mmCIF file of C-alpha atoms in Angstrom:
data_model
loop_
_atom_site.group_PDB
_atom_site.id
_atom_site.type_symbol
_atom_site.label_atom_id
_atom_site.label_comp_id
_atom_site.label_asym_id
_atom_site.label_seq_id
_atom_site.Cartn_x
_atom_site.Cartn_y
_atom_site.Cartn_z
ATOM 1 C CA MET N 1 59.847 102.913 32.344
ATOM 2 C CA SER N 2 58.817 98.955 34.069
ATOM 3 C CA ILE N 3 56.760 99.507 36.786
ATOM 4 C CA LYS N 4 58.068 97.477 39.792
ATOM 5 C CA LYS N 5 55.763 94.298 41.842
ATOM 6 C CA VAL N 6 54.497 94.622 44.775
ATOM 7 C CA THR N 7 55.656 92.619 46.716
ATOM 8 C CA LYS N 8 55.889 93.582 50.796
ATOM 9 C CA ALA N 9 53.016 95.245 52.091
ATOM 10 C CA VAL N 10 53.603 96.300 55.586
ATOM 11 C CA PHE N 11 50.729 96.146 58.573
ATOM 12 C CA PRO N 12 50.618 99.212 61.481
ATOM 13 C CA VAL N 13 49.587 97.345 64.101
ATOM 14 C CA ALA N 14 51.141 99.367 67.474
ATOM 15 C CA GLY N 15 47.700 100.907 68.417
ATOM 16 C CA MET N 16 46.158 99.739 71.519
ATOM 17 C CA GLY N 17 42.811 99.719 70.571
ATOM 18 C CA THR N 18 41.060 101.556 73.590
ATOM 19 C CA ARG N 19 37.761 101.492 71.327
ATOM 20 C CA PHE N 20 37.331 97.831 72.093
ATOM 21 C CA LEU N 21 38.274 98.036 76.474
ATOM 22 C CA PRO N 22 38.516 95.642 78.431
ATOM 23 C CA ALA N 23 38.422 93.077 76.335
ATOM 24 C CA THR N 24 41.167 94.993 74.506
ATOM 25 C CA LYS N 25 43.300 94.736 77.813
ATOM 26 C CA SER N 26 44.982 91.945 77.186
ATOM 27 C CA VAL N 27 44.152 90.821 73.388
ATOM 28 C CA PRO N 28 45.071 92.855 70.583
ATOM 29 C CA LYS N 29 42.374 94.411 69.099
ATOM 30 C CA GLU N 30 44.057 92.689 65.804
ATOM 31 C CA ILE N 31 43.231 89.036 66.897
ATOM 32 C CA LEU N 32 39.430 89.703 67.603
ATOM 33 C CA SER N 33 37.425 87.720 65.811
ATOM 34 C CA LEU N 34 35.179 87.433 63.416
ATOM 35 C CA VAL N 35 33.426 84.316 63.404
ATOM 36 C CA ASP N 36 35.998 82.303 63.823
ATOM 37 C CA ARG N 37 38.944 84.629 62.029
ATOM 38 C CA PRO N 38 41.400 86.942 64.147
ATOM 39 C CA LEU N 39 41.091 90.310 62.126
ATOM 40 C CA VAL N 40 44.274 90.180 61.331
ATOM 41 C CA GLN N 41 43.907 86.895 59.510
ATOM 42 C CA TYR N 42 41.523 88.536 56.489
ATOM 43 C CA ALA N 43 44.316 91.557 55.921
ATOM 44 C CA ILE N 44 46.634 88.927 55.487
ATOM 45 C CA ASP N 45 44.738 86.312 53.512
ATOM 46 C CA GLU N 46 43.650 89.887 50.620
ATOM 47 C CA ALA N 47 47.567 89.862 51.131
ATOM 48 C CA ARG N 48 48.231 86.599 49.884
ATOM 49 C CA ALA N 49 46.133 86.920 46.921
ATOM 50 C CA ALA N 50 47.440 90.541 45.202
ATOM 51 C CA GLY N 51 50.834 87.938 45.227
ATOM 52 C CA ILE N 52 52.067 89.801 48.252
ATOM 53 C CA GLU N 53 55.277 87.567 49.725
ATOM 54 C CA GLU N 54 56.837 89.652 52.965
ATOM 55 C CA PHE N 55 55.062 90.848 55.795
ATOM 56 C CA ILE N 56 55.846 93.436 57.744
ATOM 57 C CA PHE N 57 54.324 94.074 61.211
ATOM 58 C CA VAL N 58 54.890 96.930 63.109
ATOM 59 C CA THR N 59 53.518 96.455 66.793
ATOM 60 C CA SER N 60 54.841 97.611 70.229
ATOM 61 C CA ARG N 61 54.391 96.495 73.795
ATOM 62 C CA GLY N 62 51.785 94.035 75.194
ATOM 63 C CA LYS N 63 51.328 92.383 70.776
ATOM 64 C CA SER N 64 53.427 89.319 71.404
ATOM 65 C CA ALA N 65 49.562 87.285 71.378
ATOM 66 C CA LEU N 66 49.971 89.069 67.529
ATOM 67 C CA GLU N 67 52.884 87.407 66.695
ATOM 68 C CA ASP N 68 52.664 83.807 68.481
ATOM 69 C CA TYR N 69 48.905 83.573 66.162
ATOM 70 C CA PHE N 70 51.535 83.415 63.384
ATOM 71 C CA ASP N 71 53.791 80.775 64.433
ATOM 72 C CA VAL N 72 53.787 76.666 64.008
ATOM 73 C CA SER N 73 51.749 75.353 67.997
ATOM 74 C CA PRO N 74 53.705 71.718 67.270
ATOM 75 C CA THR N 75 51.381 70.285 70.882
ATOM 76 C CA LEU N 76 47.898 71.841 69.134
ATOM 77 C CA GLU N 77 48.118 69.931 65.463
ATOM 78 C CA ALA N 78 49.318 66.687 66.905
ATOM 79 C CA SER N 79 46.182 66.332 69.318
ATOM 80 C CA LEU N 80 44.636 67.361 66.142
ATOM 81 C CA LYS N 81 46.198 64.566 63.955
ATOM 82 C CA ALA N 82 45.584 62.597 66.502
ATOM 83 C CA SER N 83 42.540 63.076 66.917
ATOM 84 C CA GLY N 84 41.799 62.457 62.785
ATOM 85 C CA LYS N 85 40.098 65.836 62.465
ATOM 86 C CA ASP N 86 42.055 66.577 59.318
ATOM 87 C CA GLU N 87 40.169 69.509 58.376
ATOM 88 C CA LEU N 88 40.936 71.716 61.316
ATOM 89 C CA LEU N 89 44.478 70.650 60.866
ATOM 90 C CA ASP N 90 44.292 71.922 57.417
ATOM 91 C CA ILE N 91 43.156 75.043 58.679
ATOM 92 C CA LEU N 92 45.278 75.567 61.538
ATOM 93 C CA ASN N 93 47.926 74.930 58.649
ATOM 94 C CA SER N 94 46.620 77.917 56.987
ATOM 95 C CA THR N 95 47.812 80.224 59.844
ATOM 96 C CA ASN N 96 51.195 79.605 59.906
ATOM 97 C CA MET N 97 53.389 81.815 57.946
ATOM 98 C CA ASP N 98 56.716 80.127 55.645
ATOM 99 C CA ASP N 99 59.959 80.926 57.816
ATOM 100 C CA GLY N 100 61.103 83.953 56.557
ATOM 101 C CA LYS N 101 58.308 85.477 55.771
ATOM 102 C CA ILE N 102 57.201 87.610 58.142
ATOM 103 C CA ALA N 103 58.934 90.302 59.885
ATOM 104 C CA TYR N 104 58.435 92.668 63.644
ATOM 105 C CA VAL N 105 59.018 95.785 64.090
ATOM 106 C CA ARG N 106 58.569 97.874 67.320
ATOM 107 C CA GLN N 107 57.237 101.540 66.536
ATOM 108 C CA HIS N 108 57.792 102.583 70.487
ATOM 109 C CA ARG N 109 55.565 105.722 70.860
ATOM 110 C CA ALA N 110 52.409 106.079 69.734
ATOM 111 C CA LEU N 111 53.167 109.296 67.017
ATOM 112 C CA GLY N 112 50.780 108.909 63.581
ATOM 113 C CA LEU N 113 50.719 106.446 60.779
ATOM 114 C CA GLY N 114 53.217 107.747 58.828
ATOM 115 C CA HIS N 115 55.313 107.423 62.138
ATOM 116 C CA ALA N 116 54.276 102.988 62.016
ATOM 117 C CA VAL N 117 54.798 102.987 58.243
ATOM 118 C CA TRP N 118 58.607 104.862 58.259
ATOM 119 C CA CYS N 119 59.810 102.354 61.193
ATOM 120 C CA ALA N 120 59.559 99.512 58.398
ATOM 121 C CA ARG N 121 61.250 101.633 56.289
ATOM 122 C CA ARG N 122 64.765 99.571 56.704
ATOM 123 C CA LEU N 123 63.057 96.162 55.931
ATOM 124 C CA ILE N 124 61.073 97.890 52.736
ATOM 125 C CA GLY N 125 64.611 98.843 51.173
ATOM 126 C CA ASP N 126 63.675 101.183 47.637
ATOM 127 C CA GLU N 127 60.917 98.490 46.826
ATOM 128 C CA PRO N 128 57.214 99.664 46.122
ATOM 129 C CA PHE N 129 55.048 98.578 49.141
ATOM 130 C CA ALA N 130 51.042 98.652 50.382
ATOM 131 C CA VAL N 131 49.895 99.488 54.002
ATOM 132 C CA MET N 132 46.909 97.358 54.934
ATOM 133 C CA LEU N 133 45.246 98.233 57.905
ATOM 134 C CA PRO N 134 43.549 95.268 59.896
ATOM 135 C CA ASP N 135 40.294 97.365 60.624
ATOM 136 C CA ASP N 136 39.275 98.430 57.836
ATOM 137 C CA VAL N 137 38.058 94.572 56.829
ATOM 138 C CA ILE N 138 36.656 94.523 52.455
ATOM 139 C CA THR N 139 34.726 91.214 51.088
ATOM 140 C CA GLY N 140 35.018 91.141 47.508
ATOM 141 C CA ASP N 141 34.588 89.077 44.398
ATOM 142 C CA VAL N 142 38.199 90.559 43.541
ATOM 143 C CA PRO N 143 40.155 90.877 46.953
ATOM 144 C CA CYS N 144 40.587 94.716 47.818
ATOM 145 C CA LEU N 145 44.684 95.138 47.140
ATOM 146 C CA LYS N 146 44.801 92.103 44.618
ATOM 147 C CA GLN N 147 42.322 95.555 42.430
ATOM 148 C CA MET N 148 44.340 97.706 43.591
ATOM 149 C CA VAL N 149 47.439 95.861 42.115
ATOM 150 C CA GLN N 150 46.112 96.046 39.038
ATOM 151 C CA ALA N 151 45.414 99.198 38.806
ATOM 152 C CA TYR N 152 48.929 99.555 39.803
ATOM 153 C CA GLU N 153 50.634 97.492 37.103
ATOM 154 C CA LYS N 154 48.893 100.475 34.594
ATOM 155 C CA THR N 155 49.739 103.472 36.375
ATOM 156 C CA GLY N 156 52.578 103.060 38.743
ATOM 157 C CA GLY N 157 53.352 106.108 41.288
ATOM 158 C CA ASN N 158 51.271 105.821 44.490
ATOM 159 C CA ILE N 159 47.175 104.525 44.990
ATOM 160 C CA VAL N 160 44.979 105.305 47.738
ATOM 161 C CA ALA N 161 42.284 102.506 48.489
ATOM 162 C CA ALA N 162 38.931 104.838 48.226
ATOM 163 C CA MET N 163 34.812 104.972 48.584
ATOM 164 C CA GLU N 164 32.141 107.354 48.490
ATOM 165 C CA VAL N 165 30.556 108.602 51.919
ATOM 166 C CA PRO N 166 28.517 110.895 52.796
ATOM 167 C CA VAL N 167 28.991 115.090 53.086
ATOM 168 C CA GLU N 168 28.290 114.739 56.089
ATOM 169 C CA ALA N 169 31.082 112.146 57.270
ATOM 170 C CA THR N 170 33.805 113.330 55.350
ATOM 171 C CA LYS N 171 34.994 115.292 58.616
ATOM 172 C CA SER N 172 36.276 111.522 59.850
ATOM 173 C CA TYR N 173 38.584 110.383 56.810
ATOM 174 C CA GLY N 174 41.370 112.186 54.418
ATOM 175 C CA ILE N 175 39.499 113.289 51.318
ATOM 176 C CA LEU N 176 40.597 113.734 48.180
ATOM 177 C CA ASP N 177 40.600 116.632 45.956
ATOM 178 C CA VAL N 178 40.422 114.899 41.825
ATOM 179 C CA SER N 179 41.393 116.562 39.690
ATOM 180 C CA GLU N 180 40.819 113.778 36.230
ATOM 181 C CA ASP N 181 37.956 111.113 37.695
ATOM 182 C CA ASN N 182 38.011 107.993 35.022
ATOM 183 C CA GLY N 183 36.336 106.268 36.601
ATOM 184 C CA SER N 184 37.432 103.566 39.436
ATOM 185 C CA THR N 185 40.244 105.022 38.681
ATOM 186 C CA VAL N 186 40.755 108.992 39.085
ATOM 187 C CA ARG N 187 44.162 111.308 39.546
ATOM 188 C CA VAL N 188 44.406 112.828 42.942
ATOM 189 C CA LYS N 189 45.102 116.793 42.758
ATOM 190 C CA GLY N 190 44.866 117.037 46.489
ATOM 191 C CA MET N 191 44.150 115.777 49.934
ATOM 192 C CA VAL N 192 42.914 117.200 52.649
ATOM 193 C CA GLU N 193 42.666 115.636 56.313
ATOM 194 C CA LYS N 194 38.742 115.049 57.889
ATOM 195 C CA PRO N 195 37.500 118.435 56.564
ATOM 196 C CA LYS N 196 35.516 120.650 59.124
ATOM 197 C CA SER N 197 33.411 122.054 56.560
ATOM 198 C CA ASN N 198 33.590 122.066 52.820
ATOM 199 C CA PRO N 199 35.164 118.942 51.595
ATOM 200 C CA PRO N 200 37.236 118.592 47.864
ATOM 201 C CA SER N 201 34.792 115.299 47.696
ATOM 202 C CA ASN N 202 33.338 112.142 49.271
ATOM 203 C CA LEU N 203 35.809 110.171 48.016
ATOM 204 C CA ALA N 204 36.992 108.910 51.762
ATOM 205 C CA VAL N 205 40.490 106.837 51.762
ATOM 206 C CA ILE N 206 40.075 104.068 53.726
ATOM 207 C CA GLY N 207 43.145 101.984 55.226
ATOM 208 C CA ARG N 208 44.897 100.174 52.093
ATOM 209 C CA TYR N 209 47.900 101.913 50.421
ATOM 210 C CA ILE N 210 50.200 100.914 46.776
ATOM 211 C CA LEU N 211 52.921 103.557 47.688
ATOM 212 C CA THR N 212 56.702 104.611 46.153
ATOM 213 C CA PRO N 213 59.374 104.401 48.193
ATOM 214 C CA SER N 214 59.371 107.811 48.129
ATOM 215 C CA VAL N 215 57.241 108.487 50.137
ATOM 216 C CA LEU N 216 59.331 106.551 53.022
ATOM 217 C CA ASP N 217 62.279 110.078 52.157
ATOM 218 C CA THR N 218 59.752 112.355 53.271
ATOM 219 C CA LEU N 219 58.621 110.617 56.343
ATOM 220 C CA ASP N 220 62.507 110.433 56.864
ATOM 221 C CA LYS N 221 62.120 114.432 57.823
ATOM 222 C CA LYS N 222 59.356 113.155 60.790
ATOM 223 C CA GLU N 223 57.797 116.405 60.457
ATOM 224 C CA THR N 224 54.675 116.177 61.941
ATOM 225 C CA GLY N 225 50.442 117.512 60.825
ATOM 226 C CA ALA N 226 47.651 117.076 62.258
ATOM 227 C CA GLY N 227 46.466 115.780 66.081
ATOM 228 C CA GLY N 228 50.950 116.369 65.954
ATOM 229 C CA GLU N 229 51.274 113.510 64.407
ATOM 230 C CA ILE N 230 53.542 112.165 61.372
ATOM 231 C CA GLN N 231 50.405 111.931 59.320
ATOM 232 C CA LEU N 232 50.927 109.539 55.670
ATOM 233 C CA THR N 233 48.787 111.424 53.660
ATOM 234 C CA ASP N 234 50.833 114.312 54.354
ATOM 235 C CA ALA N 235 53.937 112.395 52.902
ATOM 236 C CA ILE N 236 51.340 111.162 49.823
ATOM 237 C CA ALA N 237 50.322 114.948 49.331
ATOM 238 C CA ARG N 238 54.063 115.454 49.033
ATOM 239 C CA GLU N 239 54.349 113.438 46.518
ATOM 240 C CA ILE N 240 51.090 115.053 43.938
ATOM 241 C CA GLU N 241 53.128 118.330 44.786
ATOM 242 C CA THR N 242 56.107 116.745 43.701
ATOM 243 C CA LYS N 243 55.500 113.704 41.244
ATOM 244 C CA ASN N 244 51.984 114.527 40.528
ATOM 245 C CA ASN N 245 51.817 110.228 40.712
ATOM 246 C CA VAL N 246 48.676 110.058 43.109
ATOM 247 C CA TYR N 247 45.153 108.172 42.155
ATOM 248 C CA GLY N 248 42.669 106.932 44.364
ATOM 249 C CA PHE N 249 41.207 103.660 43.194
ATOM 250 C CA ARG N 250 37.349 102.911 43.734
ATOM 251 C CA PHE N 251 37.679 99.174 44.408
ATOM 252 C CA LYS N 252 34.501 96.733 43.969
ATOM 253 C CA GLY N 253 33.262 95.631 47.918
ATOM 254 C CA GLU N 254 32.311 96.274 50.714
ATOM 255 C CA ARG N 255 33.880 97.658 53.753
ATOM 256 C CA TYR N 256 33.349 97.077 57.183
ATOM 257 C CA ASP N 257 34.936 100.148 59.762
ATOM 258 C CA CYS N 258 36.104 96.974 62.435
ATOM 259 C CA GLY N 259 38.258 99.500 64.228
ATOM 260 C CA SER N 260 33.985 100.624 65.812
ATOM 261 C CA LYS N 261 31.751 98.353 67.476
ATOM 262 C CA ALA N 262 28.966 98.974 65.770
ATOM 263 C CA GLY N 263 31.567 98.417 62.421
ATOM 264 C CA PHE N 264 32.557 94.769 64.434
ATOM 265 C CA LEU N 265 28.662 94.097 64.852
ATOM 266 C CA GLN N 266 27.658 94.966 61.333
ATOM 267 C CA ALA N 267 31.140 92.763 60.037
ATOM 268 C CA THR N 268 29.969 89.617 62.091
ATOM 269 C CA VAL N 269 26.648 89.895 61.137
ATOM 270 C CA ALA N 270 26.904 90.122 57.793
ATOM 271 C CA PHE N 271 30.027 87.394 57.798
ATOM 272 C CA GLY N 272 27.721 84.909 59.554
ATOM 273 C CA LEU N 273 25.050 85.346 57.846
ATOM 274 C CA ALA N 274 27.557 84.435 54.176
ATOM 275 C CA ARG N 275 28.405 80.653 55.693
ATOM 276 C CA ASP N 276 26.632 77.933 54.877
ATOM 277 C CA ASP N 277 26.942 76.508 57.645
ATOM 278 C CA LEU N 278 25.193 79.240 60.186
ATOM 279 C CA ARG N 279 23.533 80.953 57.799
ATOM 280 C CA ASP N 280 20.035 79.281 58.442
ATOM 281 C CA GLU N 281 20.566 79.391 62.460
ATOM 282 C CA PHE N 282 21.878 82.327 62.396
ATOM 283 C CA SER N 283 19.635 83.828 60.495
ATOM 284 C CA GLN N 284 16.470 82.293 61.574
ATOM 285 C CA PHE N 285 18.220 83.721 65.436
ATOM 286 C CA LEU N 286 17.424 87.452 64.176
ATOM 287 C CA ASN N 287 14.638 87.102 62.839
ATOM 288 C CA ASP N 288 13.793 85.865 66.271
ATOM 289 C CA VAL N 289 15.066 89.031 67.485
ATOM 290 C CA VAL N 290 13.742 91.511 65.128
ATOM 291 C CA SER N 291 10.077 90.402 65.634
ATOM 292 C CA SER N 292 10.265 90.196 69.385
ATOM 293 C CA SER N 293 11.737 94.290 69.604
ATOM 294 C CA LYS N 294 8.203 94.809 67.907
ATOM 295 C CA THR N 295 6.619 93.158 69.599
ATOM 296 C CA ALA N 296 8.253 94.701 72.363
ATOM 297 C CA GLN N 297 7.410 98.502 71.383
#
């Protein structure tokens, strides 16, 4: 059986970003910047590197700035061109999306991640698709989703990105119950959403998925799970029960939880130090801060 190529990605960005208030009162969380690029740009670049051709954003009221970000800006482009700022012009143009490549659908009610994905069902159609949560920013020599696509081309089915977390942290994640461990890829026999005790493993699901369209059939039933929401993990668990075709994938890279303030700050430091044009000045500043802190103590 041939495996269909993954060319569509869904970006659920309808959340209100309450953990970042008051900043997110008027600015969508997804365009808060790490150094000089918004969170969503990192996700878009990762998707492009994986061969994604169609980008589907599930948005909500108040996200117009997010939509405008991917539009052309003729006035700004003309100004940069007239000023001879070709390097900045190239950077600006790299954020534009070709006509017809990007689409937006509304999630009118916050009914969970599964519901957000379901909202995009008509644009997904009968094709495998990726789901990317921009809050999870992942660095690596090979972009995370590209690693997953390469694994998917061998396994087919559904693949969820997974990473090992401390046992005490498993209560904050969806946790995989593994039936077969082949190193980077594991076959999954169950998923437990935020176990309060006795987690089946310490392999946590994070915000990257490659899913089959049959997941949408389960979501179409609109059955609620944890928190009274329509959970994506419940629909994936149904795939385990009926088809036994769910895999966890241990990606190679570093993941930053930019949905939390601490994770966002950690990512800012890491990305700042990774920049050749910022590293020396920034690292000196951090050393001075540490020295001052030790002196104060």
